[in-house]
PDB file of C-alpha atoms and ligand atoms in Angstrom:
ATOM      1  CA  UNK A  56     -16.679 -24.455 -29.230  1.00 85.00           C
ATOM      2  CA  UNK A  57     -17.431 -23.987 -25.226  1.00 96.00           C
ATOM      3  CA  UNK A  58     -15.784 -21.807 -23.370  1.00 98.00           C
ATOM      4  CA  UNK A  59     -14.239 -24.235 -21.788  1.00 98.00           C
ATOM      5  CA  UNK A  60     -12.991 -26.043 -24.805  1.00 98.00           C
ATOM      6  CA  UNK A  61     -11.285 -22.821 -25.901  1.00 98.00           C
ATOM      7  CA  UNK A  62      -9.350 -22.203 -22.807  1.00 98.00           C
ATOM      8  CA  UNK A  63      -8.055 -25.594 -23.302  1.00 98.00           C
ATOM      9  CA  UNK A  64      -7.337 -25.395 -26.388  1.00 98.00           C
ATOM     10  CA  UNK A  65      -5.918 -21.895 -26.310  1.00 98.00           C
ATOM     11  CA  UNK A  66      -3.782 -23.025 -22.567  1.00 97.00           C
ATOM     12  CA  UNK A  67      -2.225 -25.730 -24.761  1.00 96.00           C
ATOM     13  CA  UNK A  68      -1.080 -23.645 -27.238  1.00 97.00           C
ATOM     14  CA  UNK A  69       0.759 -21.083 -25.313  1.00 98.00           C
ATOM     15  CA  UNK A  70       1.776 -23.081 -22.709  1.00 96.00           C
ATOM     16  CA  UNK A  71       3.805 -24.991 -24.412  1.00 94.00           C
ATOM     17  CA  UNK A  72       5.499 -21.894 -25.853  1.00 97.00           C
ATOM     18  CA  UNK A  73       5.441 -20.116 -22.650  1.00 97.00           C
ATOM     19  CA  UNK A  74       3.531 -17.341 -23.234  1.00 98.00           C
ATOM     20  CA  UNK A  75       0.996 -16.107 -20.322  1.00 98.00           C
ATOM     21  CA  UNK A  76      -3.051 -16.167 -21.106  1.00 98.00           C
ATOM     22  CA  UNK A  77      -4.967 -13.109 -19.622  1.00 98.00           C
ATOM     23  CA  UNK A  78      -8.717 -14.342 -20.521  1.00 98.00           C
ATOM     24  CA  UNK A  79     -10.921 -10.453 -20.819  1.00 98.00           C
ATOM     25  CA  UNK A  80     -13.863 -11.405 -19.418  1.00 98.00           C
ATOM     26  CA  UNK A  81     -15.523  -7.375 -20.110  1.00 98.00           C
ATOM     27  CA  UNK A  82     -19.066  -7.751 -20.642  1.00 97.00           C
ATOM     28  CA  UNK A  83     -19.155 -11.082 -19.769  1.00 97.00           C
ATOM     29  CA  UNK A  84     -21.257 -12.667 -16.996  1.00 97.00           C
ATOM     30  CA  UNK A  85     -19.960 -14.413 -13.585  1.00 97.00           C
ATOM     31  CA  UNK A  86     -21.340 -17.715 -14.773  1.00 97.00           C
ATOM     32  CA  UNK A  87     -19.399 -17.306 -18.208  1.00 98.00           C
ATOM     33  CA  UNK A  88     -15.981 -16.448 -16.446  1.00 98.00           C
ATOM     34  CA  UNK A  89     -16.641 -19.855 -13.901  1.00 98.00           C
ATOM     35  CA  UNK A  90     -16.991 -21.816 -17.114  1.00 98.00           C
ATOM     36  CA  UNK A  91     -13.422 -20.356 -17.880  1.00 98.00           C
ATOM     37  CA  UNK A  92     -12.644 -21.014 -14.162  1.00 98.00           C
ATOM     38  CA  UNK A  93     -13.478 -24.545 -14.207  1.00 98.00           C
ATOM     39  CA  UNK A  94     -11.340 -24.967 -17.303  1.00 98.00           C
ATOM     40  CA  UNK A  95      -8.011 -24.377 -15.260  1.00 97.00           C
ATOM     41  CA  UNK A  96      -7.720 -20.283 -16.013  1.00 98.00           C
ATOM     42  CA  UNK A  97      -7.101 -18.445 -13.159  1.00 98.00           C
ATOM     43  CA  UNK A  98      -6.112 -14.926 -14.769  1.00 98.00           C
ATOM     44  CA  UNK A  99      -8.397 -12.598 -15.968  1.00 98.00           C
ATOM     45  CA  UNK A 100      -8.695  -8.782 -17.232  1.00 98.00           C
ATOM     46  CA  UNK A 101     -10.848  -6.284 -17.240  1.00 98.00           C
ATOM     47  CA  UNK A 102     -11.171  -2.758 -18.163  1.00 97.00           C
ATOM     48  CA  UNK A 103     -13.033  -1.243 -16.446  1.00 98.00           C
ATOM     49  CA  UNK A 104     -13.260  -0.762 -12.425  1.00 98.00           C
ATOM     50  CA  UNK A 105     -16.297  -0.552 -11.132  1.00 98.00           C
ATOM     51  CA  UNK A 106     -17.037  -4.147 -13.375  1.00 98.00           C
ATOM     52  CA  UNK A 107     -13.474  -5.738 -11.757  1.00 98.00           C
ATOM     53  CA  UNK A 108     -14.866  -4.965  -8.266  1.00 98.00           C
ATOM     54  CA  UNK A 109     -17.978  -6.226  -8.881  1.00 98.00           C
ATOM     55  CA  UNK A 110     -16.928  -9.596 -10.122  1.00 98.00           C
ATOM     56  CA  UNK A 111     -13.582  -9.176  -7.949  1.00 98.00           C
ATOM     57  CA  UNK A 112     -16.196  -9.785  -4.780  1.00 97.00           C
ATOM     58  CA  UNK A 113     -18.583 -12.176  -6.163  1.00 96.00           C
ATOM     59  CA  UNK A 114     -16.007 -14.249  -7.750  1.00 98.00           C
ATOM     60  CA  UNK A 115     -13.218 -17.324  -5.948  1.00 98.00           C
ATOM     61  CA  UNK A 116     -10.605 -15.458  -4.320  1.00 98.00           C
ATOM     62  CA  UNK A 117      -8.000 -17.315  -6.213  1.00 98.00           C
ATOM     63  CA  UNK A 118      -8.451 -15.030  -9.290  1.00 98.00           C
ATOM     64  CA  UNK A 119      -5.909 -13.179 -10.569  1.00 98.00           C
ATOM     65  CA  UNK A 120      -6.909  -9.743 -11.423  1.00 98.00           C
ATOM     66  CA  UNK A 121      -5.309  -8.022 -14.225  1.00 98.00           C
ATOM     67  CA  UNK A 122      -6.626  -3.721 -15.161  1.00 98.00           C
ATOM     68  CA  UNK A 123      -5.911  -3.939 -18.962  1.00 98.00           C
ATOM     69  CA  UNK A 124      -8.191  -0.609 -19.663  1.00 96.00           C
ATOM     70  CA  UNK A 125      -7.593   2.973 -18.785  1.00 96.00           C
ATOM     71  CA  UNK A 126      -7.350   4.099 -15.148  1.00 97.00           C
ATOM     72  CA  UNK A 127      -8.329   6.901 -13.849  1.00 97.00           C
ATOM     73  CA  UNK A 128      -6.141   8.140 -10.746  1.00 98.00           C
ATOM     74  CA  UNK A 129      -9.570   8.392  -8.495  1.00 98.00           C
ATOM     75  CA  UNK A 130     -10.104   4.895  -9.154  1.00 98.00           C
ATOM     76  CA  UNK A 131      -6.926   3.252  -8.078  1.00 98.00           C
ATOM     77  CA  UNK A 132      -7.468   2.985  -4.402  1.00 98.00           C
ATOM     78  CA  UNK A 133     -10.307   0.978  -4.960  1.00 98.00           C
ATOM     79  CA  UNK A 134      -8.456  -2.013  -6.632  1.00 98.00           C
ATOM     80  CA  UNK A 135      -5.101  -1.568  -4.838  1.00 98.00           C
ATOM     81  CA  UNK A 136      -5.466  -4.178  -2.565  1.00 98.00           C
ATOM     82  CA  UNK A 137      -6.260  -7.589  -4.623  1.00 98.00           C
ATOM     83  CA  UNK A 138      -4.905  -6.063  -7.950  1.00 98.00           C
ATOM     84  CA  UNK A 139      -2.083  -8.414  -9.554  1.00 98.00           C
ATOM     85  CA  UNK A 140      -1.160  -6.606 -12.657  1.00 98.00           C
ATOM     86  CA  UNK A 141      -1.970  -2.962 -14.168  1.00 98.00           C
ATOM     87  CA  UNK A 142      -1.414  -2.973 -17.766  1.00 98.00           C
ATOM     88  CA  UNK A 143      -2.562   0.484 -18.644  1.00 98.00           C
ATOM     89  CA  UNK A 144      -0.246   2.961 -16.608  1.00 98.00           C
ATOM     90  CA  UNK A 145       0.034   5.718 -18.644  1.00 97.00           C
ATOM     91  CA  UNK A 146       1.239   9.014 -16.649  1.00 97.00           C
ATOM     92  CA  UNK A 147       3.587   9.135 -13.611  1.00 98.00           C
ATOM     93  CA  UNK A 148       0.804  11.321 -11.881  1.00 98.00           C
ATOM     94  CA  UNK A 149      -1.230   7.760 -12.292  1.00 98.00           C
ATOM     95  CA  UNK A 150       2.121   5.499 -11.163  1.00 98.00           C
ATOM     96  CA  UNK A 151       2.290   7.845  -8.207  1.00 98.00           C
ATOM     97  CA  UNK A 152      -1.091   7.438  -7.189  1.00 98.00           C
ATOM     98  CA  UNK A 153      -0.576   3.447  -7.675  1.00 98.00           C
ATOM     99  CA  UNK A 154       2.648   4.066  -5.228  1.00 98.00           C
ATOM    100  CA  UNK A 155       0.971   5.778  -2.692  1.00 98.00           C
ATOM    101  CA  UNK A 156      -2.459   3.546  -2.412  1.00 98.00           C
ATOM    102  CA  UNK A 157       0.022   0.379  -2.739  1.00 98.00           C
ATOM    103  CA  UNK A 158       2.117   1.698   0.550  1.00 98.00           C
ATOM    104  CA  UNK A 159      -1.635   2.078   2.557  1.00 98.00           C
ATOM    105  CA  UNK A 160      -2.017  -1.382   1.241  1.00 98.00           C
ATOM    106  CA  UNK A 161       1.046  -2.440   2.629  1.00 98.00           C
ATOM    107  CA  UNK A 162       2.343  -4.050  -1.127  1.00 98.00           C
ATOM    108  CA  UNK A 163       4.173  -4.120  -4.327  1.00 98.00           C
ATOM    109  CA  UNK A 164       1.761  -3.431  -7.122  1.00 98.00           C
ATOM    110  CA  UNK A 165       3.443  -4.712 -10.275  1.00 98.00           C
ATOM    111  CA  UNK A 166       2.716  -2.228 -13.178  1.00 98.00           C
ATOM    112  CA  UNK A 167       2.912  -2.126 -17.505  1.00 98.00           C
ATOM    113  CA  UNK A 168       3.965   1.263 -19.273  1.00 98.00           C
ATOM    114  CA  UNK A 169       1.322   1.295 -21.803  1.00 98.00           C
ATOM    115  CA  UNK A 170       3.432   2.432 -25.074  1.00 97.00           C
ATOM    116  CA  UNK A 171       1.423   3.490 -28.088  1.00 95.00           C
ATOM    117  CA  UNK A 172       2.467   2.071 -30.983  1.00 93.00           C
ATOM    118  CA  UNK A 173      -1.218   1.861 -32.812  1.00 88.00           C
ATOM    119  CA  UNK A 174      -1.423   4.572 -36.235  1.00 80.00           C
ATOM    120  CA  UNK A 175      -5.326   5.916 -34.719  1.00 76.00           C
ATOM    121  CA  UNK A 176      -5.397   9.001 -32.484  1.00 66.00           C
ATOM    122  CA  UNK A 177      -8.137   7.173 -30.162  1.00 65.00           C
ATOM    123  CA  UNK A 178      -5.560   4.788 -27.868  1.00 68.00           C
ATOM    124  CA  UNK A 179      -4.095   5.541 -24.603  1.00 85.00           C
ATOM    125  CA  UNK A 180      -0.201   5.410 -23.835  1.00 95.00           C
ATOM    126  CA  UNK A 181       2.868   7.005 -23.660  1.00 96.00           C
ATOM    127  CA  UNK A 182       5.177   7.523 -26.561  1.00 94.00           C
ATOM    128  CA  UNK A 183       8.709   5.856 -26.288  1.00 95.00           C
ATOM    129  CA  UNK A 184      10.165   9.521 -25.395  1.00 96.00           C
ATOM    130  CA  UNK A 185       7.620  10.258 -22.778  1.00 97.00           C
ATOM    131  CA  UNK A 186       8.241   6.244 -21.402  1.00 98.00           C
ATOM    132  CA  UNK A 187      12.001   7.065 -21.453  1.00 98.00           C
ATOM    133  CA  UNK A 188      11.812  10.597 -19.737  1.00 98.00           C
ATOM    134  CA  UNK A 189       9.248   8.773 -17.142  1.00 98.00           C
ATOM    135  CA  UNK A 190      11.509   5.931 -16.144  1.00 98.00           C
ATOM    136  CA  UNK A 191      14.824   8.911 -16.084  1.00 98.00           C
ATOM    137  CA  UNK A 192      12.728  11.179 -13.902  1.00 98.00           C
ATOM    138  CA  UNK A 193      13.606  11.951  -9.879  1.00 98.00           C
ATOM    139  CA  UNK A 194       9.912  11.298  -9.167  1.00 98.00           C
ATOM    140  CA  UNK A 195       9.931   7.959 -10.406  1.00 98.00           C
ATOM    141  CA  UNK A 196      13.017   7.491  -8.812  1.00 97.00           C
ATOM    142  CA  UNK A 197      11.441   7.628  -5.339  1.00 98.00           C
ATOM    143  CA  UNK A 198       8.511   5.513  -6.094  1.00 98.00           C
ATOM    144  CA  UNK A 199       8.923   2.267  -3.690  1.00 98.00           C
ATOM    145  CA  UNK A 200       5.514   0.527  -3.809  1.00 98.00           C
ATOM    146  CA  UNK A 201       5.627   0.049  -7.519  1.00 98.00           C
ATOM    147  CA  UNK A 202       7.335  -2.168  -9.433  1.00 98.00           C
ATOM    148  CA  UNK A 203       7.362  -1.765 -13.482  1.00 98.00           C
ATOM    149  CA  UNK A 204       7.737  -5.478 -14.853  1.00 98.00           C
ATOM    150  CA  UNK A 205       7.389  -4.349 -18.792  1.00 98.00           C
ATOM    151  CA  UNK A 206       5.394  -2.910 -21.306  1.00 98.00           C
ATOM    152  CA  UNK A 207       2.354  -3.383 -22.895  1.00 98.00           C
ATOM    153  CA  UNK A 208       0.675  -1.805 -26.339  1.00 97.00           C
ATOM    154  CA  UNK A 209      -2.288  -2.674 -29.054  1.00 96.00           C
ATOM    155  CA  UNK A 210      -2.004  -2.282 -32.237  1.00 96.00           C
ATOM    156  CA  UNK A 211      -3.815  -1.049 -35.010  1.00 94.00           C
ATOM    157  CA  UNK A 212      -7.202  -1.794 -35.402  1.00 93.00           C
ATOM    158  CA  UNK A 213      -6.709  -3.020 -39.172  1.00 94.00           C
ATOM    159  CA  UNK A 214      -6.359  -6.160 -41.236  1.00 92.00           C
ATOM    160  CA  UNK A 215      -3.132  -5.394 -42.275  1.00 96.00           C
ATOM    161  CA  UNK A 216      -0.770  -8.267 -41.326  1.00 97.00           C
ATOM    162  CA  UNK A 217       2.507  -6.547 -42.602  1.00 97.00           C
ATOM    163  CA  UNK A 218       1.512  -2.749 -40.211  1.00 96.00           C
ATOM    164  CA  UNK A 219       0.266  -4.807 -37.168  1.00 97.00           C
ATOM    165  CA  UNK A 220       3.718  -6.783 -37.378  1.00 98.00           C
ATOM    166  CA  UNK A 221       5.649  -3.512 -37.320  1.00 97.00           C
ATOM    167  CA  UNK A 222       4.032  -1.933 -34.851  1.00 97.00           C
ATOM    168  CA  UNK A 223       4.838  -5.041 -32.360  1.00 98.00           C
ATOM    169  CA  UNK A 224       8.007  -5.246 -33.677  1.00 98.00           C
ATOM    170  CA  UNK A 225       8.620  -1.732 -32.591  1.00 97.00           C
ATOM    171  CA  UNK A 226       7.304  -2.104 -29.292  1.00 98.00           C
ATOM    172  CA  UNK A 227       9.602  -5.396 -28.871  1.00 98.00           C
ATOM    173  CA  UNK A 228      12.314  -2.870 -30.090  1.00 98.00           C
ATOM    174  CA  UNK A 229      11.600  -0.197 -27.197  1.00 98.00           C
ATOM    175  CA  UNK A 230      11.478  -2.970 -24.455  1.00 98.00           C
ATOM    176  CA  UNK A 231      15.035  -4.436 -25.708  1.00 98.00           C
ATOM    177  CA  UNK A 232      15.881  -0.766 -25.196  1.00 97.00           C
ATOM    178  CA  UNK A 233      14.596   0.156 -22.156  1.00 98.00           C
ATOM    179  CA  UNK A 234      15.701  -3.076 -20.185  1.00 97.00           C
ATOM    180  CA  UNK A 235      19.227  -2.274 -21.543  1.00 97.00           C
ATOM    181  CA  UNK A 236      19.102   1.558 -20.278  1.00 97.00           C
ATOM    182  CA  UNK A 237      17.011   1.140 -17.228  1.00 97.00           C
ATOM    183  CA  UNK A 238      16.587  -2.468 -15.952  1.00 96.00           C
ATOM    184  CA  UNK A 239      19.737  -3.741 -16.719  1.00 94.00           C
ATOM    185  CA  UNK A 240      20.303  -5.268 -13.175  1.00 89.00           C
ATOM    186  CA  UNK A 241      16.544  -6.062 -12.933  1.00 88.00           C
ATOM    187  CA  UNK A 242      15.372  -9.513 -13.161  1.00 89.00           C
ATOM    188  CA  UNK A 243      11.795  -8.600 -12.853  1.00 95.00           C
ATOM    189  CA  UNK A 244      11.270  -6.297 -16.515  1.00 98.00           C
ATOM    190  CA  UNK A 245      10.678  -9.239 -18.714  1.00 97.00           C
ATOM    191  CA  UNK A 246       6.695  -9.016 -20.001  1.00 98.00           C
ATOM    192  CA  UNK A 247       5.445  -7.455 -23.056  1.00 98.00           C
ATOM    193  CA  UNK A 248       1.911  -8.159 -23.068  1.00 98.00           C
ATOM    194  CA  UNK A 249       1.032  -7.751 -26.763  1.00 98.00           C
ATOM    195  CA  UNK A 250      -2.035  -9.362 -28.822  1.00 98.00           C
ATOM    196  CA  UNK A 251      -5.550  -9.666 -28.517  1.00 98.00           C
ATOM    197  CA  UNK A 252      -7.741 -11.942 -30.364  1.00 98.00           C
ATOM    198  CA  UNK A 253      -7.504 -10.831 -33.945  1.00 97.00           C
ATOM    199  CA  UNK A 254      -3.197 -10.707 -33.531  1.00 98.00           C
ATOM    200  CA  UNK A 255      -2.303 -12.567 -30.590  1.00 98.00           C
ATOM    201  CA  UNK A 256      -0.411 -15.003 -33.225  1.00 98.00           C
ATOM    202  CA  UNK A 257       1.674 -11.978 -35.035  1.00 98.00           C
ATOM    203  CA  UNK A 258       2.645 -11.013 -31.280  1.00 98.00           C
ATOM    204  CA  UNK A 259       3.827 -13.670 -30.146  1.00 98.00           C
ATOM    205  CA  UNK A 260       6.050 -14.256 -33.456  1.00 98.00           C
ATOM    206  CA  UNK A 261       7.378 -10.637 -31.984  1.00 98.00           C
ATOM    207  CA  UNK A 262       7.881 -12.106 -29.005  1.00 98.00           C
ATOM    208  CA  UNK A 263       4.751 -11.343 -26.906  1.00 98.00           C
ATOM    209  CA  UNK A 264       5.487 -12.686 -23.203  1.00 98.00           C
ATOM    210  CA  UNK A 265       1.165 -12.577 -22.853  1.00 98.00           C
ATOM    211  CA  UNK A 266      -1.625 -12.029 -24.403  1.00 98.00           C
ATOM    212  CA  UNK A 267      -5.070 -10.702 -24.046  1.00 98.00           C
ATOM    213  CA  UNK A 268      -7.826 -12.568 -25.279  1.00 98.00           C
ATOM    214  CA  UNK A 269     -11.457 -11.950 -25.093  1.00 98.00           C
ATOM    215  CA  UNK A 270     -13.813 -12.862 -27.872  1.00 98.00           C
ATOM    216  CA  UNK A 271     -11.413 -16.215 -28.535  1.00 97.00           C
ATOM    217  CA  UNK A 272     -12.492 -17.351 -25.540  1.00 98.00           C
ATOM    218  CA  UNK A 273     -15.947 -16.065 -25.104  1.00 98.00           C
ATOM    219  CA  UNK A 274     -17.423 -15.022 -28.396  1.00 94.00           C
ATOM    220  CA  UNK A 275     -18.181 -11.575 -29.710  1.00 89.00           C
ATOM    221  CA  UNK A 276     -19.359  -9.389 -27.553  1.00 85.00           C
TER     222      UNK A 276
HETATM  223  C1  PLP B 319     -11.077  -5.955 -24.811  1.00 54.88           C
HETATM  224  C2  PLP B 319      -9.618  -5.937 -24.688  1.00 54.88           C
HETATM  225  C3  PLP B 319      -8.843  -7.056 -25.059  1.00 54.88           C
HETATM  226  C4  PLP B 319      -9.428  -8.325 -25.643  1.00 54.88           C
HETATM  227  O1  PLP B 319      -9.962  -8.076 -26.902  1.00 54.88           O
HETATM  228  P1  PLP B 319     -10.434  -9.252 -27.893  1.00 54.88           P
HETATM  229  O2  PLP B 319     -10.314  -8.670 -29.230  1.00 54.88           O
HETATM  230  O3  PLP B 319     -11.822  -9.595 -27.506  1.00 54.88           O
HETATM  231  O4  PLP B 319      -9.498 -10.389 -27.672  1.00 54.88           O
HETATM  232  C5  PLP B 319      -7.472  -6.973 -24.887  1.00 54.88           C
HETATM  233  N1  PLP B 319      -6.884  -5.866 -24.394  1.00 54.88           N
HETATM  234  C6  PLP B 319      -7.585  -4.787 -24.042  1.00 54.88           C
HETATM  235  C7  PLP B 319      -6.865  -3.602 -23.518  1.00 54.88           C
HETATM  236  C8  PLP B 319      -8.964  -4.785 -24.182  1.00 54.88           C
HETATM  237  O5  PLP B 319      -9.669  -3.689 -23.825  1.00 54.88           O
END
C-alpha cells in the first residue's frame, strides 16, 4: 500500500476508537512525509533534533511536531519554540531546561515522563520510583513553563505477545497511580503514548491514548 493509503487506513482505525496517530517520519524524506501530509496527518515524530529542525523549516507550518527520541539538555532550546509534545523527558535536570527555554519562548511546553518498562538495559527512562520522587520533588514544584500531560514507554523488543502485554499493562498501572497521587485535580494528565508498529494493537487493548508508528506507515527503514 501507499503511504497515503496507510494513513487512511490506519486514521480510520484509531479514530474511531479515539486513540491519537503520531506518524515517525525518522529517516524518511520531505516528499515521503507530504505524501502523509496530503493524506490528512498533521502530527509527526521524530527523534532526533537536528533532523526535526531540518524538516521543521522546510516543511507546512501546520505540522505538529512531536520529540519521541532522547534529548539532550543542549539541544532543547533549539526546538522550544514550535515543539508540541516531548515524549522522552527523562531527568528533571532535562524538564528544567525545557522550563527555562519554554519561559524565553514565552509558552507552555507540554511534556511525557518516559517510564521504562522494557526487560533490555539499552532504553531510556525513569523507573516508577525515580518518576514518583520527580513529580514529589520542590524543584519540580516550581517549574511553571512545563506542563506534564502523561507518560510514555516502549516495550520490549521481542515477539512475545504475553511480556509486551505486561509491560503496558504496568505502565497503564503507574499512570492510574500517578494521576491519583499527583494529578488528581488535573484535567490535562490523560495520555499514555504506548505502541509502535509491531504492538500498537496490544497497547491500545492496555489502553494506549497514542501511538507511534513508523514503518506502518512508511515501510522499513
Ligand atoms: C522509531 C520510533 C517509533 C516508530 O517505530 P516503528 O517500529 O517504525 O513504528 C516509535 N517510537 C520511538 C521512540 C521511535 O524511536
Amino acid at each position: 500500500m501507499s503511504i497515503g493509503a496507510n494513513i487512511s487506513a490506519l486514521r480510520e482505525e484509531l479514530e474511531s476508537i479515539n486513540v491519537k496517530l503520531i506518524a515517525v517520519s525518522k529517516t524518511k524524506t520531505p516528499e515521503e512525509i507530504m505524501e502523509a501530509y496530503e493524506a490528512g496527518q498533521r502530527e509527526f515524530g521524530e527523534n532526533q533534533v537536528q533532523e526535526l529542525l531540518e524538516k521543521q523549516v522546510s516543511l507546512p507550518k501546520d505540522i505538529i511536531w512531536h520529540l519521541v527520541g532522547h534529548l539532550q539538555t543542549n539541544k532543547v532550546k533549539a526546538i522550544a519554540p514550535f515543539i508540541s509534545l516531548i515524549h522522552s523527558v527523562d531527568s528533571l535536570k532535562l524538564l528544567q531546561e525545557i522550563d527555562k527555554q519554554a519561559l524565553k519562548n514565552k509558552r507552555i511546553i507540554d511534556c511525557l515522563l518516559q517510564i521504562y518498562i522494557a526487560d533490555e538495559d539499552t532504553k531510556f527512562g525513569l523507573d516508577f520510583d525515580e518518576a514518583i520522587e520527580l513529580l514529589r520533588s520542590e524543584e519540580f514544584s516550581r517549574l511553571k513553563n512545563i506542563r506534564i500531560t502523561g507518560i510514555m514507554g516502549i516495550a520490549s523488543n521481542t515477539d512475545n505477545p504475553k511480556r509486551i502485554t505486561e509491560e503496558f499493562y504496568e505502565l497503564k498501572t503507574l499512570f492510574k497511580g500517578l494521576k491519583e497521587s499527583f494529578f488528581r485535580k488535573n484535567d490535562s494528565f490523560n495520555e499514555i503514548s504506548m505502541g509502535m508498529s509491531s504492538d500498537y494493537k496490544i497497547a491500545i487493548e492496555q489502553g494506549s491514548t497514542m501511538v507511534r508508528l513508523g514503518s506502518n506507515i512508511f515501510g522499513h527503514r
